[in-house]
């Protein structure tokens, strides 16, 4: 995949999302991707806890989440023998230079090929979480279990509805990797599954759903 960095330019009009740690941009020259720019330490709202202290004391730790994200993604891809079209997370393609600095190149999860798709939270709030899409959400849950990727921020805001191969799918666009100082989720499958169960149970409550911990399925309350 080749990029002509001279036209990889972003303005405020290209900003389509912003989280606590990264901003997300689109670019008209590369419609299949979004570009994530890590916020500098000066823009982060650091808490008065161990994590906040360590970031202030060791600023290079700001890259910790990004490294863990790629480690989790690469490890999962290497273990898989099936088509990557089944990946429950957005595909990662590396990095590029731009007018705003180094940006991360990520698969765009979109329904129309132009703008990013709606989040699971937005669909719930707008009445768009139909029975058919609930079934798609359960497909995602089963794939998360099968791919066995450590996750750290699995919420309705980080699950987006888009299309792959012409079919609607829910895909996790953030929260990949074991970012904890002691990465027990990386090495212990049981802890990894328990953490995933906890996140999905919490998400179910936010969506007025229930989550079956044994079957690993969402259902209407």
Phi, psi and omega in degrees: 000125186247138178238136172266098189296344182292337180252011177270080184238136181237144172235177179299334179291341181271355181284121182243356179190153179210125176250189181291335185242340183218155172250148184240129182238157168245163180218130186295339179280339184227080190286346182270000186231158162244162184233121183257130179246120180291133177291143175290161182303327182294340181265351183278141175269094185276134177276162178273062179229186182299318180298315179297319179297315183294322179294322178291322183282323182231083186303334181292346178293350178298336179275358184301313183298318181296317179297318180292325178299312181291324178298314180296319181292311181296316181300318180293318181294320181295325181284338185278142175249353182269177181297136179291351177297343178274357184303129180280359181237159177295142183284142181254132187241007178108212188223161178210158173277150176209179180290346178254009179109196180290130177236152178269134181263122187225146176305134174277126176263108190217149176271329184248000181083356182249290180267160177293152183286172180285146176284162177299321178298315180296320178297317179298313182293330181265005179077019183264004179272077182287173178298323178296320180283333173296322176296321177294324177296320177292329173299317178299315181301317180294324178290322176301321179292318182289319181284334172062042180270130175298133179236148180234350182211062184270097181230171178297338179280342181255007175248123188236143177269127179211194179234138168228132180060028178080003182244142177293139178212148167269136183223138175281126184252357180200170178086018182276141173103159179260098187266003183289151182300323173252100191282062183294332180293335180291324191253347184236105182305322181296316179294322178299316179292319179298320179294321178295318178300316180299314181296317182290325177295318178294318179295322180302317180297322179293336182257008183059039178240172170243157181232123179274112184290336181276313181276345184058058182218143170274152174208163177292145178288000000 
